[in-house]
Short mmCIF file of N, CA, C and O in Angstrom, two decimals:
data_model
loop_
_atom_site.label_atom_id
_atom_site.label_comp_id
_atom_site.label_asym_id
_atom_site.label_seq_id
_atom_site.Cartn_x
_atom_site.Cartn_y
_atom_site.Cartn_z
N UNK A 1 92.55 122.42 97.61
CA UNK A 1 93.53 122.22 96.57
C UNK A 1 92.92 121.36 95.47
O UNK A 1 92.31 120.33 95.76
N UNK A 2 93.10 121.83 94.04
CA UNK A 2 92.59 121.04 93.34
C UNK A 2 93.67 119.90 92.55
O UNK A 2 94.88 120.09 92.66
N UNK A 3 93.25 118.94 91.91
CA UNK A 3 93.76 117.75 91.84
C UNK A 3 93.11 116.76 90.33
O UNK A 3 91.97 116.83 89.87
N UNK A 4 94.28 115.90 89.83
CA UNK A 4 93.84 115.77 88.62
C UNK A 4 93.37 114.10 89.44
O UNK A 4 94.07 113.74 90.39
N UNK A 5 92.54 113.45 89.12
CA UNK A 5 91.87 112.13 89.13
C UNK A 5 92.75 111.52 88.06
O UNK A 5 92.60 112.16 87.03
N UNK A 6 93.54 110.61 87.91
CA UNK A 6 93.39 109.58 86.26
C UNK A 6 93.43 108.42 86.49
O UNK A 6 94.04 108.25 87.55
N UNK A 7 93.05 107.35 85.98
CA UNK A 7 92.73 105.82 86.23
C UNK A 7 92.42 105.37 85.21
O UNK A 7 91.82 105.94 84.31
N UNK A 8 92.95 103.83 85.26
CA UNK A 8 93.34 103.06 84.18
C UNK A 8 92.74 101.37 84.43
O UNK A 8 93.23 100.61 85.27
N UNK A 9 91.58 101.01 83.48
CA UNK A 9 91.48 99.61 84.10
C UNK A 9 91.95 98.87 82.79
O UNK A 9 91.62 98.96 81.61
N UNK A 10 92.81 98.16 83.45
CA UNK A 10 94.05 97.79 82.14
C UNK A 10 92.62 96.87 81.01
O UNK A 10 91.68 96.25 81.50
N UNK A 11 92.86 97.05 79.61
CA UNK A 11 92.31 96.72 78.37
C UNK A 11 90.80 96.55 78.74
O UNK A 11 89.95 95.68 78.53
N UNK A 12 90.86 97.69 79.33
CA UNK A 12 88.73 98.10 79.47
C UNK A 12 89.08 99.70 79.42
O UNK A 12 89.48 99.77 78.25
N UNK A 13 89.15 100.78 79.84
CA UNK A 13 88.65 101.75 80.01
C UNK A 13 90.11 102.49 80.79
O UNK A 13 91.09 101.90 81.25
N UNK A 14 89.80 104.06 80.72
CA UNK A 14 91.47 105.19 80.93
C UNK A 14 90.14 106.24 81.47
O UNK A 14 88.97 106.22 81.11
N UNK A 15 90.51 106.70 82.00
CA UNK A 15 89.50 108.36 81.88
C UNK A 15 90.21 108.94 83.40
O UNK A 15 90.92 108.51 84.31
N UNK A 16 89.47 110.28 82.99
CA UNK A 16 90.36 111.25 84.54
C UNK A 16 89.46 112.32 85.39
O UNK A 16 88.37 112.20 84.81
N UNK A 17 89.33 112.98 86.08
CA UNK A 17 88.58 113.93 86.95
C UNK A 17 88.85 114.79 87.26
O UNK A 17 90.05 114.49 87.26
N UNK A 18 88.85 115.90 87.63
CA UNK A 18 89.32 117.12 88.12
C UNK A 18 88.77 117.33 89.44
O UNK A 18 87.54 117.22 89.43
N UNK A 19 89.17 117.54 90.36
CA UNK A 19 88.50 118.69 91.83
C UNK A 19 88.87 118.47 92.65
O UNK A 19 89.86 117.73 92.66
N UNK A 20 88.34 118.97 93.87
CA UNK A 20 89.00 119.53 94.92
C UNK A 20 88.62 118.66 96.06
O UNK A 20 89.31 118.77 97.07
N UNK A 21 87.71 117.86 96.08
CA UNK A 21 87.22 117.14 97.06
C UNK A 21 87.65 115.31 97.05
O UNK A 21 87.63 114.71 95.97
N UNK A 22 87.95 114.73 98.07
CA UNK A 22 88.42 113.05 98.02
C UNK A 22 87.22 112.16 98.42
O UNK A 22 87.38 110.96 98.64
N UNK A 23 86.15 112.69 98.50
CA UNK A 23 84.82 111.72 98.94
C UNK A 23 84.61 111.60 97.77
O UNK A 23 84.57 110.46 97.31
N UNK A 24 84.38 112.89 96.79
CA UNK A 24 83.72 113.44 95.74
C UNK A 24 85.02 112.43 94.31
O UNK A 24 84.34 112.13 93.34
N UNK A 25 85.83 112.18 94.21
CA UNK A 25 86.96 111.42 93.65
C UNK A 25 86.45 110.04 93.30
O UNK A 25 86.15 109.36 92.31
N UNK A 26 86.51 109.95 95.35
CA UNK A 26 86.06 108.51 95.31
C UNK A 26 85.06 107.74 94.53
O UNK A 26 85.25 106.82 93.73
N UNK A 27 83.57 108.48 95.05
CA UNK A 27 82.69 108.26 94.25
C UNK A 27 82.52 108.15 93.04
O UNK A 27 81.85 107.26 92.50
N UNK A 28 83.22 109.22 92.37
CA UNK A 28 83.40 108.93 90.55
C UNK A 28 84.08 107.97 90.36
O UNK A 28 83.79 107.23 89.41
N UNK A 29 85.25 107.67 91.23
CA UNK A 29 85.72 106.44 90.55
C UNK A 29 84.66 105.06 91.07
O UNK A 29 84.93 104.01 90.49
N UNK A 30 84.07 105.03 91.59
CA UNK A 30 83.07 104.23 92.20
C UNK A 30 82.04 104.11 91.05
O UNK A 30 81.79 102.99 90.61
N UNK A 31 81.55 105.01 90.61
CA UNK A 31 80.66 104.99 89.37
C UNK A 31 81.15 104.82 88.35
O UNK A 31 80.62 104.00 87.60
N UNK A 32 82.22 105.45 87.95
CA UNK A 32 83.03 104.83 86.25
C UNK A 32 83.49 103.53 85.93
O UNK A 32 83.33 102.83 84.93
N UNK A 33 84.27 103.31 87.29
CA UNK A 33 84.58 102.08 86.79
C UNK A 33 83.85 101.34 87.31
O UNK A 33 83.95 100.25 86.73
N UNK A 34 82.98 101.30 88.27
CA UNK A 34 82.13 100.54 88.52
C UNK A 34 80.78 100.37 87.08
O UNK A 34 80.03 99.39 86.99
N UNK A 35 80.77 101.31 86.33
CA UNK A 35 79.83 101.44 85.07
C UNK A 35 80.75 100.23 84.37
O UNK A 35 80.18 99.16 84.18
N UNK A 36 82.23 100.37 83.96
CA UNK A 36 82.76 99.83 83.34
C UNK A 36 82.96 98.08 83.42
O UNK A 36 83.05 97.24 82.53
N UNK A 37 82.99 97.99 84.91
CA UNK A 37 82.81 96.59 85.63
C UNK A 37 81.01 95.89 84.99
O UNK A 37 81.13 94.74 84.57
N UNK A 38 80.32 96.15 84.94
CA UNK A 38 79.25 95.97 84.87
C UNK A 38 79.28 96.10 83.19
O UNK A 38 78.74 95.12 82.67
N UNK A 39 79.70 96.90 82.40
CA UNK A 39 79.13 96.43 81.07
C UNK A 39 80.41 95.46 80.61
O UNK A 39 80.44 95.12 79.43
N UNK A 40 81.28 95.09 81.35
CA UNK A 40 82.50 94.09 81.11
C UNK A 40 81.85 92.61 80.40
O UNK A 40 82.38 91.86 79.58
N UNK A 41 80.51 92.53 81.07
CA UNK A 41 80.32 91.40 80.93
C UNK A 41 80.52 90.07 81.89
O UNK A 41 80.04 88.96 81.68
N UNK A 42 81.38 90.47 83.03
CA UNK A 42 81.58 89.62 84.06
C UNK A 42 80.22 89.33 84.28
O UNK A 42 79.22 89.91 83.88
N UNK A 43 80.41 88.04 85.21
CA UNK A 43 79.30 87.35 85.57
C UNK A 43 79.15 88.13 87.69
O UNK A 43 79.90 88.25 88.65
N UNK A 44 77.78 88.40 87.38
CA UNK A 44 77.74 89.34 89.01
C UNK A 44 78.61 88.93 89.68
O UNK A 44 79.63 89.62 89.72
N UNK A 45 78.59 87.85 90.34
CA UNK A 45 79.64 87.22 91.22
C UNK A 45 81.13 87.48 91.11
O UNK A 45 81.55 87.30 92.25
N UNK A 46 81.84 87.72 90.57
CA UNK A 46 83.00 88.31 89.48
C UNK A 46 83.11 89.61 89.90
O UNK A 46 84.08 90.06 90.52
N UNK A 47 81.93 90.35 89.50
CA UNK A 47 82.28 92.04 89.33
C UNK A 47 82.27 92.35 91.11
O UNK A 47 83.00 93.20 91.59
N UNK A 48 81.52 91.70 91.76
CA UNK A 48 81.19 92.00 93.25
C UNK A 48 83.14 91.47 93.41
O UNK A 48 84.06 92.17 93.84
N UNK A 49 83.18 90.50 93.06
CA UNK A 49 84.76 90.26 94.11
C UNK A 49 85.66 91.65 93.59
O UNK A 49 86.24 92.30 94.45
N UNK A 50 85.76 92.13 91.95
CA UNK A 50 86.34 92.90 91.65
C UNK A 50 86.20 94.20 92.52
O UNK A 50 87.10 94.94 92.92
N UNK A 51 85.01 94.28 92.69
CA UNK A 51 84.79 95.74 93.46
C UNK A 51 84.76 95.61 94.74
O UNK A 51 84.04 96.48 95.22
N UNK A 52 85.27 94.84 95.61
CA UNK A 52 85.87 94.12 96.93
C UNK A 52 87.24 94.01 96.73
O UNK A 52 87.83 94.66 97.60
N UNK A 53 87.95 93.49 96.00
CA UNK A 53 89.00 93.25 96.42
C UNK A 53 90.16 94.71 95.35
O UNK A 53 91.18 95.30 95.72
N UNK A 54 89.54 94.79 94.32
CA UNK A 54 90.55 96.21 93.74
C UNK A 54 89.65 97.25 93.40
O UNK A 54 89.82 97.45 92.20
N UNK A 55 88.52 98.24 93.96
CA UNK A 55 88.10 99.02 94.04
C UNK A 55 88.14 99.79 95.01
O UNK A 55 88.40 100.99 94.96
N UNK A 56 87.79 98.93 96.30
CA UNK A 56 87.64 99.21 97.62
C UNK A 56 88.81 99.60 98.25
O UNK A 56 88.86 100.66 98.88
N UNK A 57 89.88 98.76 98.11
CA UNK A 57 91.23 99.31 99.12
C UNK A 57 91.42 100.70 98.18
O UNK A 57 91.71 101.60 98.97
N UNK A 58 91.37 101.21 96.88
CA UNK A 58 91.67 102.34 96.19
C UNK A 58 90.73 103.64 96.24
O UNK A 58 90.96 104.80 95.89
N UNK A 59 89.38 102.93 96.89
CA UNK A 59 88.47 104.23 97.25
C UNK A 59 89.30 104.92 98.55
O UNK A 59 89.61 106.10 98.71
N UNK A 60 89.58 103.44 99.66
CA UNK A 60 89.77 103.70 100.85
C UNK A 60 90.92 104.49 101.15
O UNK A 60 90.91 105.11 102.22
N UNK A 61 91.96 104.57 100.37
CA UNK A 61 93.12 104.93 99.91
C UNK A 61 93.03 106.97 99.53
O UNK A 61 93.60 107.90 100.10
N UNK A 62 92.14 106.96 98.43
CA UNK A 62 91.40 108.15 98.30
C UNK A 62 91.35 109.20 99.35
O UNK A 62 91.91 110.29 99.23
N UNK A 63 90.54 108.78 100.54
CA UNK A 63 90.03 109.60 101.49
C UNK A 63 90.90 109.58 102.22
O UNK A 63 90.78 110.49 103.04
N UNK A 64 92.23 108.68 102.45
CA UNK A 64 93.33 108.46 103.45
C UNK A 64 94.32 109.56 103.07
O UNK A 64 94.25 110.79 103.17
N UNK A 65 95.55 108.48 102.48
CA UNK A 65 96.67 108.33 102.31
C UNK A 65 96.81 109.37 100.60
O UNK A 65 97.95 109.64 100.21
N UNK A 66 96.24 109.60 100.22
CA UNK A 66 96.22 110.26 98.70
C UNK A 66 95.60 112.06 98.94
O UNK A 66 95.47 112.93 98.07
N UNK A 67 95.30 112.13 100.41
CA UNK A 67 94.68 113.76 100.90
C UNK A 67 96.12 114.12 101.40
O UNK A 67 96.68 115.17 101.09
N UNK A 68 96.73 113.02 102.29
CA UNK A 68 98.06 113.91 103.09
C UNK A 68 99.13 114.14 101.36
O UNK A 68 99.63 115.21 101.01
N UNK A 69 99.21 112.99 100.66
CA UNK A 69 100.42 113.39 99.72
C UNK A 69 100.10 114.88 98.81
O UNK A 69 100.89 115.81 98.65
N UNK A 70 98.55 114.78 98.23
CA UNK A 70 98.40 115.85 97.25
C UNK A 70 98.59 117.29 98.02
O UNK A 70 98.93 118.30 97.41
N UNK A 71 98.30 117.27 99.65
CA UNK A 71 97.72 117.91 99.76
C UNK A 71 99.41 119.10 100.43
O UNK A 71 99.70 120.29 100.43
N UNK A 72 100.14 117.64 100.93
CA UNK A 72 101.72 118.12 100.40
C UNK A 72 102.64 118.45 99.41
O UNK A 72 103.83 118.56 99.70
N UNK A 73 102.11 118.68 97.92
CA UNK A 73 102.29 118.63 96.63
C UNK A 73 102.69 117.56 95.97
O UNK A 73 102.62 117.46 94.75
N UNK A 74 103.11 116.76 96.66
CA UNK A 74 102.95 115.20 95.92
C UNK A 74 101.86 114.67 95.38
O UNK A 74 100.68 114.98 95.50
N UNK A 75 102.65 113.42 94.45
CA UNK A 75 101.87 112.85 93.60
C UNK A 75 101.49 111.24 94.17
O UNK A 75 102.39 110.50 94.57
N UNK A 76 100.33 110.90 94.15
CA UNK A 76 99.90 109.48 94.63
C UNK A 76 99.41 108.57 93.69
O UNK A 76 98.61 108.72 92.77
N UNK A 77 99.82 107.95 93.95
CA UNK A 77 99.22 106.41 92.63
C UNK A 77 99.02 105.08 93.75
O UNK A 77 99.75 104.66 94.65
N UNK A 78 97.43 104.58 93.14
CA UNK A 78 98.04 103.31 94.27
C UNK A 78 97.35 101.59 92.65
O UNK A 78 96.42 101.85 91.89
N UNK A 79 97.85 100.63 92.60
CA UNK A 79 97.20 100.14 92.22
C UNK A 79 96.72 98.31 92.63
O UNK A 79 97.59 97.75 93.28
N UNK A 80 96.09 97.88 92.46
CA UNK A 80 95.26 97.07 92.47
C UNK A 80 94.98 96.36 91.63
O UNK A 80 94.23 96.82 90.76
N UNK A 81 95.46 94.89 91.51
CA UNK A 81 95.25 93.79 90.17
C UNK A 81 94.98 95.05 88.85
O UNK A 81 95.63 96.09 88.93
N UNK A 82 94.38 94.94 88.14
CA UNK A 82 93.82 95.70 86.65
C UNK A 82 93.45 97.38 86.93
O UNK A 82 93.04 98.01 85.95
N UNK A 83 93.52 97.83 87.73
CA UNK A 83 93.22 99.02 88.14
C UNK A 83 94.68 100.02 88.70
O UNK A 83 95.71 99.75 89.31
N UNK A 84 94.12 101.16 88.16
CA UNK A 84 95.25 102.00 88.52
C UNK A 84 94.99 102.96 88.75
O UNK A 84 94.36 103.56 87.87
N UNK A 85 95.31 103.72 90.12
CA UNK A 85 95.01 105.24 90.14
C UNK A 85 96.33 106.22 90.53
O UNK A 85 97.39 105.85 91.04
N UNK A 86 95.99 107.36 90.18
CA UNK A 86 97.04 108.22 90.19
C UNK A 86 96.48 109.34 90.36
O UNK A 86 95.63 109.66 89.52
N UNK A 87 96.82 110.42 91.65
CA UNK A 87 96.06 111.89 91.74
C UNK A 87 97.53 112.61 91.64
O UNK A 87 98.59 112.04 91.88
N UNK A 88 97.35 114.13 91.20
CA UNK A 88 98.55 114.52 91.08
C UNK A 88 97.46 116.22 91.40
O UNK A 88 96.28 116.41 91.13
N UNK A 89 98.37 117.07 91.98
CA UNK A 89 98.26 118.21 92.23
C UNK A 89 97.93 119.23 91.09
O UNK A 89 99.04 119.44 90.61
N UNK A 90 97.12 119.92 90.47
CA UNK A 90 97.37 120.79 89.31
C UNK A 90 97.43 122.11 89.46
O UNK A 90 97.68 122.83 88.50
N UNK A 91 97.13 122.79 91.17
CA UNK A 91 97.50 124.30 91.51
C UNK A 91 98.58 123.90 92.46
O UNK A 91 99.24 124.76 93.05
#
């Protein structure tokens, strides 16, 4: 089933994904906003807690709890301090 990605890291960065796979999700959001964390300007120490404490439960979330809803035609959002995700069904 395919599925729209969109995510929001509040007053940094919006962007979205398309496909069919939740490893494959994860990872992009792992790299975007993890790109985005990193040219933020945080100091390393900073971006590591960010991507520990509101990246991680929302990857983990991904491969869980966001396969049974889409995959029931529901829509999932989960968010995390400055971060926001939302998958929604598009077939």
């Amino acid at each position: 089933m395919t599925f729209k990605m969109k995510w929001t890291l509040i007053a940094e960065h919006a962007d979205e994904w398309i496909g069919d796979d939740f490893l494959q999700a994860a990872a992009v959001l792992n790299e975007r906003v993890g790109a985005a964390v990193t040219a933020s300007g945080m100091a390393t120490d900073a971006q590591e807690h960010f991507r520990e404490t509101f990246l991680g439960p929302i990857q983990d979330g991904l491969t869980t709890a966001s396969k049974s809803a889409v995959e029931s035609g529901l829509e999932w959002s989960k968010a995390t301090g400055p971060l926001l995700v939302t998958l929604t069904p598009t077939a």
